[in-house]
PDB file of C-alpha atoms and ligand atoms in Angstrom:
ATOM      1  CA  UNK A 701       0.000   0.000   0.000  1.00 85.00           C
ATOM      2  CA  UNK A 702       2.444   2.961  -1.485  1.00 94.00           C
ATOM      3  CA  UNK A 703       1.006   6.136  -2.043  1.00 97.00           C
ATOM      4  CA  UNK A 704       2.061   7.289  -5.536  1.00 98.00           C
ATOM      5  CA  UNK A 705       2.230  10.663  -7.340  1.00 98.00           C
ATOM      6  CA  UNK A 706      -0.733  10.689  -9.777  1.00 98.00           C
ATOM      7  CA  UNK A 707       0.903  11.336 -13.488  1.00 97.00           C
ATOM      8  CA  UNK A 708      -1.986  12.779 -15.616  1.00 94.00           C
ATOM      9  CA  UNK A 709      -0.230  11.428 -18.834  1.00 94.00           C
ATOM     10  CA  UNK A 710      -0.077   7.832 -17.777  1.00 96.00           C
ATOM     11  CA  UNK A 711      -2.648   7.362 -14.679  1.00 97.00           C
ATOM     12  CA  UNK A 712      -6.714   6.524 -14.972  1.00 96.00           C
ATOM     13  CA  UNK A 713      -8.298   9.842 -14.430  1.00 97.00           C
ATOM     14  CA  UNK A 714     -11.822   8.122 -14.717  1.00 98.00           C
ATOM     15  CA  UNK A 715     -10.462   5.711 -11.473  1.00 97.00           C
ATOM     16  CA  UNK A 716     -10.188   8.680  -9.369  1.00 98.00           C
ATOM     17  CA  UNK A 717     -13.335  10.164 -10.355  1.00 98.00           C
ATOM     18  CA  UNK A 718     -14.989   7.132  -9.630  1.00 98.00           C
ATOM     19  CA  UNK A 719     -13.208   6.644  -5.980  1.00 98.00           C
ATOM     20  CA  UNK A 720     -14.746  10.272  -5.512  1.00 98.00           C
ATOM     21  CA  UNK A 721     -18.280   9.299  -6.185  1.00 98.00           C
ATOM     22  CA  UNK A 722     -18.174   6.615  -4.050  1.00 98.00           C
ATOM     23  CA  UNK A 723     -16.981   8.951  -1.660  1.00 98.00           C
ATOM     24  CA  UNK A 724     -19.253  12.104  -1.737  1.00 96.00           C
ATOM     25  CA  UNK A 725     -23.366  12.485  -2.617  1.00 93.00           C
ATOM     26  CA  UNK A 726     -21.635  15.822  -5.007  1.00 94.00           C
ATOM     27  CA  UNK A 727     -18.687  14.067  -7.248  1.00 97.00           C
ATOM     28  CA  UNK A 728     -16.478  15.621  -9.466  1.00 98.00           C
ATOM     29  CA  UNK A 729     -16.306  14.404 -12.930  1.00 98.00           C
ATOM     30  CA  UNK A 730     -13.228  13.613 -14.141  1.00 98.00           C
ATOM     31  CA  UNK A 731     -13.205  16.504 -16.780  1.00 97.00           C
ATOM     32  CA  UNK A 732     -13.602  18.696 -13.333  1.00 98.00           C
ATOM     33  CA  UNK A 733     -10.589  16.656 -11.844  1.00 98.00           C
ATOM     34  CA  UNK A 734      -8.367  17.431 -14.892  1.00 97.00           C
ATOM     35  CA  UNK A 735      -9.090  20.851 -14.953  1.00 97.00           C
ATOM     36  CA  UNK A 736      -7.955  21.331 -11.376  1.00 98.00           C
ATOM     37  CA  UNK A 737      -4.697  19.066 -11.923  1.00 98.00           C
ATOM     38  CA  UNK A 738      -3.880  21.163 -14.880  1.00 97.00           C
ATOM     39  CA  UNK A 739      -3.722  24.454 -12.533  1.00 97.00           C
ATOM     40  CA  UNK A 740      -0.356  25.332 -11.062  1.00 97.00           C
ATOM     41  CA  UNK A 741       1.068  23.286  -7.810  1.00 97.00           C
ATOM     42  CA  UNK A 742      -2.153  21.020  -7.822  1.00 98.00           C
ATOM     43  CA  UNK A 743      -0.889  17.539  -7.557  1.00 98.00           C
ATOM     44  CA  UNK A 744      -2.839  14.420  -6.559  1.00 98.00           C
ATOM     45  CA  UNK A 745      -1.636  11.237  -4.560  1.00 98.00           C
ATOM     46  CA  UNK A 746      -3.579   7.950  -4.964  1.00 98.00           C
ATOM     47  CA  UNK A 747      -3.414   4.131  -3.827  1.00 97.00           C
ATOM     48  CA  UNK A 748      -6.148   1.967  -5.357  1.00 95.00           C
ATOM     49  CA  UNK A 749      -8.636   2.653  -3.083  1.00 97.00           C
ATOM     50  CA  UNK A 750      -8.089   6.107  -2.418  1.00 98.00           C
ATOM     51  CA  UNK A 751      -6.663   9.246  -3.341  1.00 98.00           C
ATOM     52  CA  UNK A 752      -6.173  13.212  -2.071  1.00 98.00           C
ATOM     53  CA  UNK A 753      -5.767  16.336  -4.232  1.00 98.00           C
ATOM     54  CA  UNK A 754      -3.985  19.088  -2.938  1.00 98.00           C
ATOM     55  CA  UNK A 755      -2.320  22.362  -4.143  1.00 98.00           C
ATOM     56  CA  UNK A 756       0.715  24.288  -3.289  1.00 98.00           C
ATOM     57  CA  UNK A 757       0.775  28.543  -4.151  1.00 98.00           C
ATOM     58  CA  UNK A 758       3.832  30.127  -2.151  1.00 96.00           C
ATOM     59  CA  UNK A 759       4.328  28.566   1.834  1.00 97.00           C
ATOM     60  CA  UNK A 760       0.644  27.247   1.734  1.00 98.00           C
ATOM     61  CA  UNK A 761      -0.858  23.991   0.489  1.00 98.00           C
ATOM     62  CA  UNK A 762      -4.600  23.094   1.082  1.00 98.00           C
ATOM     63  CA  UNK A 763      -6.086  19.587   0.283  1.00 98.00           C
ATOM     64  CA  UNK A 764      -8.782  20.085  -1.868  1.00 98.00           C
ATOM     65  CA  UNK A 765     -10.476  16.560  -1.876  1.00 98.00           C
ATOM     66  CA  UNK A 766      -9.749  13.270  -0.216  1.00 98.00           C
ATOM     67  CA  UNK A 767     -11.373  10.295  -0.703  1.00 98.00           C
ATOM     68  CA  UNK A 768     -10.930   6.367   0.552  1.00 98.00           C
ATOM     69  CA  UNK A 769     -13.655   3.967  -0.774  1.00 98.00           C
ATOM     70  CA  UNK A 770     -16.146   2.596   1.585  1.00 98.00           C
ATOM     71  CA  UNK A 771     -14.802  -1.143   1.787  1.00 98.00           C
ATOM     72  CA  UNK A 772     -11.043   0.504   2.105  1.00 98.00           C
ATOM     73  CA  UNK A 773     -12.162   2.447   4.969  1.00 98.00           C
ATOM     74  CA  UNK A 774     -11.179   2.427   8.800  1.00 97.00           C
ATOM     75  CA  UNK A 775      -7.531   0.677   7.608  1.00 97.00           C
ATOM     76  CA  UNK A 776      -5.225   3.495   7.263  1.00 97.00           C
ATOM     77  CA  UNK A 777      -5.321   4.686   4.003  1.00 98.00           C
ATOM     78  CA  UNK A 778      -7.096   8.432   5.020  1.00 98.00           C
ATOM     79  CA  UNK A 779      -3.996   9.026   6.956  1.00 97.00           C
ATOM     80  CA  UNK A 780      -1.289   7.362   4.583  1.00 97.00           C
ATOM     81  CA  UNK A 781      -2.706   9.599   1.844  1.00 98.00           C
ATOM     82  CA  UNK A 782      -2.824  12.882   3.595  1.00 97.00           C
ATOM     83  CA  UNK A 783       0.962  12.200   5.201  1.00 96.00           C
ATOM     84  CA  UNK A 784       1.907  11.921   1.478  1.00 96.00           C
ATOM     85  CA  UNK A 785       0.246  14.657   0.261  1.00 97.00           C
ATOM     86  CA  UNK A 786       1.875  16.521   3.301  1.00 97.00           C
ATOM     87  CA  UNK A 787       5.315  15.402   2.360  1.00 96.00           C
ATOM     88  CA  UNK A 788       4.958  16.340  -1.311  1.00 97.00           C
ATOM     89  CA  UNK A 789       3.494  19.745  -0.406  1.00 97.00           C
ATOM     90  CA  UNK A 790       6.866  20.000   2.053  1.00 96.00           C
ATOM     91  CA  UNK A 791       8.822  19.108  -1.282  1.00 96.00           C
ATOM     92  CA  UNK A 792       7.120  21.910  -3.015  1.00 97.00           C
ATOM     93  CA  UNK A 793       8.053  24.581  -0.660  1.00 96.00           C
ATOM     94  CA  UNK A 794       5.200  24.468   1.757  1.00 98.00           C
ATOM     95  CA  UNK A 795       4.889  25.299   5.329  1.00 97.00           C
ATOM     96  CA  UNK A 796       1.551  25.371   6.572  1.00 97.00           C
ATOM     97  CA  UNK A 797      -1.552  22.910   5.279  1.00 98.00           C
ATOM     98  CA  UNK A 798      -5.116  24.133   4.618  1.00 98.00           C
ATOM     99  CA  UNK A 799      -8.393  22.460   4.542  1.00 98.00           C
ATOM    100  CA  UNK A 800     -12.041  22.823   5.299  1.00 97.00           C
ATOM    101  CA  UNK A 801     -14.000  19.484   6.418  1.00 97.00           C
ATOM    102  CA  UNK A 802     -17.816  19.646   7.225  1.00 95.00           C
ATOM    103  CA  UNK A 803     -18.599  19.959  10.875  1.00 95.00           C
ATOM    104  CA  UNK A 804     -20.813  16.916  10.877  1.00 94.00           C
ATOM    105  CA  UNK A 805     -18.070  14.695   9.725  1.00 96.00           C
ATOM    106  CA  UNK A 806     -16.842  12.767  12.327  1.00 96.00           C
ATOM    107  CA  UNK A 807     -14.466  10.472  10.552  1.00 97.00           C
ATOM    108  CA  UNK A 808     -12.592  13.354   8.706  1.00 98.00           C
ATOM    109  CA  UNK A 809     -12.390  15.543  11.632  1.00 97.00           C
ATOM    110  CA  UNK A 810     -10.696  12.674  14.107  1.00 97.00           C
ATOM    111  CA  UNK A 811      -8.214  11.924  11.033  1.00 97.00           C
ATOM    112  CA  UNK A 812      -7.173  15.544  10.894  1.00 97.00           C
ATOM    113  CA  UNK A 813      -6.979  16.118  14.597  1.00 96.00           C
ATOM    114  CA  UNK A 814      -5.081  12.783  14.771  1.00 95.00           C
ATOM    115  CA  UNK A 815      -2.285  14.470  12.274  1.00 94.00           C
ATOM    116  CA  UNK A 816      -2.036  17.516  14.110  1.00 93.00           C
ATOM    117  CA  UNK A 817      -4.044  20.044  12.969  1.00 96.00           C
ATOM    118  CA  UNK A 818      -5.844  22.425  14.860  1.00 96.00           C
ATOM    119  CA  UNK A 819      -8.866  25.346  13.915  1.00 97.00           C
ATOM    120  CA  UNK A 820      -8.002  28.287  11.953  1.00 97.00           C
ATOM    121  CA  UNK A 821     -11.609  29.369  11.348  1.00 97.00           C
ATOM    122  CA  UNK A 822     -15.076  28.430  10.468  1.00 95.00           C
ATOM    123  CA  UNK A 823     -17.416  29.100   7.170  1.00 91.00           C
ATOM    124  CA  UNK A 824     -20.919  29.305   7.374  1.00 92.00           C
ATOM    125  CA  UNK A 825     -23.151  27.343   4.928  1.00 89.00           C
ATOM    126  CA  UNK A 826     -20.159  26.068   3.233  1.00 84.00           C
ATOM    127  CA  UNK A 827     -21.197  22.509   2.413  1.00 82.00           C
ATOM    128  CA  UNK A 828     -24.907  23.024   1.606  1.00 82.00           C
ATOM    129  CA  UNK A 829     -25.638  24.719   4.598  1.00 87.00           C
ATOM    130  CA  UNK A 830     -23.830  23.224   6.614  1.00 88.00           C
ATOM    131  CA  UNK A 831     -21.132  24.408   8.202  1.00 94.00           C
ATOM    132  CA  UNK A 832     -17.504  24.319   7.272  1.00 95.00           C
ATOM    133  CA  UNK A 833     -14.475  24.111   9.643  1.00 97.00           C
ATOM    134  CA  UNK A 834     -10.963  25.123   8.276  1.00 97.00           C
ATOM    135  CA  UNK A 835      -8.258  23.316   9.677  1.00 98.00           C
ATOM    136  CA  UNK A 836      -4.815  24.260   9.625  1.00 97.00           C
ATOM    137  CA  UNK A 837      -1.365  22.339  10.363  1.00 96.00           C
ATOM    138  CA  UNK A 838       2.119  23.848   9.957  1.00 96.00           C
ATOM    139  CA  UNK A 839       3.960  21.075   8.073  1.00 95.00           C
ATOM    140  CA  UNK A 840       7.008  18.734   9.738  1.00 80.00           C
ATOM    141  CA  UNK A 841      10.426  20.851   9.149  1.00 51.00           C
ATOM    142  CA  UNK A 842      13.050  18.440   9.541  1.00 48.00           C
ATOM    143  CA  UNK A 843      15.094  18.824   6.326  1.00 44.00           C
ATOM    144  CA  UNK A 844      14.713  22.641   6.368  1.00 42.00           C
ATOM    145  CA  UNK A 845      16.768  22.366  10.065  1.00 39.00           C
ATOM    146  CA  UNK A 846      19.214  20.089   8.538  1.00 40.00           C
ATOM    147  CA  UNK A 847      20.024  22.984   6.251  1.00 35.00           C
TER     148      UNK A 847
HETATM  149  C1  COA B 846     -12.399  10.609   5.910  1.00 54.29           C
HETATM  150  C2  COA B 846     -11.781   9.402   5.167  1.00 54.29           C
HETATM  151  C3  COA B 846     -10.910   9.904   4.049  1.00 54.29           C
HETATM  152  C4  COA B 846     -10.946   8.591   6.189  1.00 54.29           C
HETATM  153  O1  COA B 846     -10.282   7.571   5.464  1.00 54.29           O
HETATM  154  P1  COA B 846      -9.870   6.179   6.174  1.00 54.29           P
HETATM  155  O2  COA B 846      -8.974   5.452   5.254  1.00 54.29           O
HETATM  156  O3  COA B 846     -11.076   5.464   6.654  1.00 54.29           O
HETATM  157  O4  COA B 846      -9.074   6.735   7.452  1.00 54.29           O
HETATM  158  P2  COA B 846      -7.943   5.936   8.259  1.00 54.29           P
HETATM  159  O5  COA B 846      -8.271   4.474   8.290  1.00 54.29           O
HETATM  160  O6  COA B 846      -6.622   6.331   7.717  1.00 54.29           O
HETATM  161  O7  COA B 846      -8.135   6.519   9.711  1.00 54.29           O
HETATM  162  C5  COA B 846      -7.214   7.442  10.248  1.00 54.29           C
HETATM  163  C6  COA B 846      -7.786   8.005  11.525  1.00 54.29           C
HETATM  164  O8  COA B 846      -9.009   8.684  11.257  1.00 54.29           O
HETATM  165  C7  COA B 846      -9.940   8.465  12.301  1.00 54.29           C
HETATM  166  N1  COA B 846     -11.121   7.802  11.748  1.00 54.29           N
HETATM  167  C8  COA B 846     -11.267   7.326  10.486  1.00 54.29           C
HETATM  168  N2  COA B 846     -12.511   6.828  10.334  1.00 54.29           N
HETATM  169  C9  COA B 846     -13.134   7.000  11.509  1.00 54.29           C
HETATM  170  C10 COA B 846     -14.447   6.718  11.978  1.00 54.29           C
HETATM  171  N3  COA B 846     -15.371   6.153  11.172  1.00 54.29           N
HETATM  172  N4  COA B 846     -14.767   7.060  13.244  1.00 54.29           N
HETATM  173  C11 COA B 846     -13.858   7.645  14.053  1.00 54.29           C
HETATM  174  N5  COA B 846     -12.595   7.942  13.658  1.00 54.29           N
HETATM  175  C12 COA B 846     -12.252   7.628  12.413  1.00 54.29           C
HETATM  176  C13 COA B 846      -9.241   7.658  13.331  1.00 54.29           C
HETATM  177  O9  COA B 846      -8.685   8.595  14.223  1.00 54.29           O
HETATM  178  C14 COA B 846      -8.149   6.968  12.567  1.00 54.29           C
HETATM  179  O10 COA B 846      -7.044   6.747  13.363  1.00 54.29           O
HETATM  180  P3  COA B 846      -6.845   5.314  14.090  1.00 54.29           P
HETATM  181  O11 COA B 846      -6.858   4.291  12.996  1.00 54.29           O
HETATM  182  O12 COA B 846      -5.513   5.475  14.725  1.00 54.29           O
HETATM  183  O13 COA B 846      -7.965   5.190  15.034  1.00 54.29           O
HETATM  184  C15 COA B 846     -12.903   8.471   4.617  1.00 54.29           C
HETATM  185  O14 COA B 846     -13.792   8.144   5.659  1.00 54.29           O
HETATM  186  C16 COA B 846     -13.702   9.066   3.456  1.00 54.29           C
HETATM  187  O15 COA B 846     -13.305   8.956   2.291  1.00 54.29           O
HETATM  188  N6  COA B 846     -14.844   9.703   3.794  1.00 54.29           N
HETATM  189  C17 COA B 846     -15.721  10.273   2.762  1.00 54.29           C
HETATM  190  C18 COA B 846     -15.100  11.476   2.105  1.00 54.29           C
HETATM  191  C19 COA B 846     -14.663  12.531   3.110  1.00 54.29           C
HETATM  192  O16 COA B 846     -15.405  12.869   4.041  1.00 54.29           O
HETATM  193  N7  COA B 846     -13.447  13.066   2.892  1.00 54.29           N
HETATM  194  C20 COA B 846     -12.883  14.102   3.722  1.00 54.29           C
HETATM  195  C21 COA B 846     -13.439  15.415   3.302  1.00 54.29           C
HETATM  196  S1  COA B 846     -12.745  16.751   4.243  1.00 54.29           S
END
């Protein structure tokens, strides 16, 4: 179970878009998921039954989508993906870690907490009227203090 760096020239695009609808009632096609992988310092991580998308501008990466298929669930694969994504983002100049997760999602919310990352603010109505948390993590430093 190794996380790999999704290559849009050689990977299944339509694999990921199908992980994400059976993870959310609101999918994105995989058109959608092309057209945000195409922007700059968007990358995507993925293991067969899961994937996240993230994006790097300047010190500052947020996770845009992640997604583990219900069978996979519960077996470490939310965590091993977001760690990766984490790392790469690190690798791309990053220092903090973004992301906004529904306050009624209990799973999501003790995976992020688990990895460190704390409140930075809270959006009303975000998801459909429900409210939005965004979380916020400063990322692990350790090469930049070997420097
Ligand atoms: C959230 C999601 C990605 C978690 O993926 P996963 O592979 O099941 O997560 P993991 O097995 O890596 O779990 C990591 C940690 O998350 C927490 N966790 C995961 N599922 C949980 C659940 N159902 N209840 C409580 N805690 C849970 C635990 O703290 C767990 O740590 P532990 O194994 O040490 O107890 C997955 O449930 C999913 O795809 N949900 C639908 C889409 C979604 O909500 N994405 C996030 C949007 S912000």
């Amino acid at each position: 179970m190794t996380p790999k760096l999704f290559d849009s020239a050689a990977d299944d695009l339509q694999a990921l878009a199908t992980l994400h609808r059976s993870a959310f009632a609101d999918p994105w096609s995989a058109p959608a998921l092309a057209d945000l992988l195409a922007g700059p310092g968007t990358f995507a991580i993925h293991l067969q039954d899961g994937f996240i998308l993230a994006r790097v501008a300047g010190d500052e990466a947020e996770v845009l989508t992640l997604a583990v298929s219900p069978a996979a669930r519960g077996q470490g694969r939310g965590r091993l993906l977001l760690r990766a994504a984490a790392r790469h983002a690190q690798s791309l100049g990053a220092l903090h870690m973004f992301l906004e997760v529904g306050i009624d999602n209990p799973s999501a919310l003790a995976l992020y907490s688990g990895q460190g990352f704390v409140r930075a603010g809270q959006r009303k109505g975000y998801y459909n009227g429900r409210d939005a948390l965004i979380l916020k993590r400063q990322l692990p430093l350790e090469h930049r203090d070997l420097a």
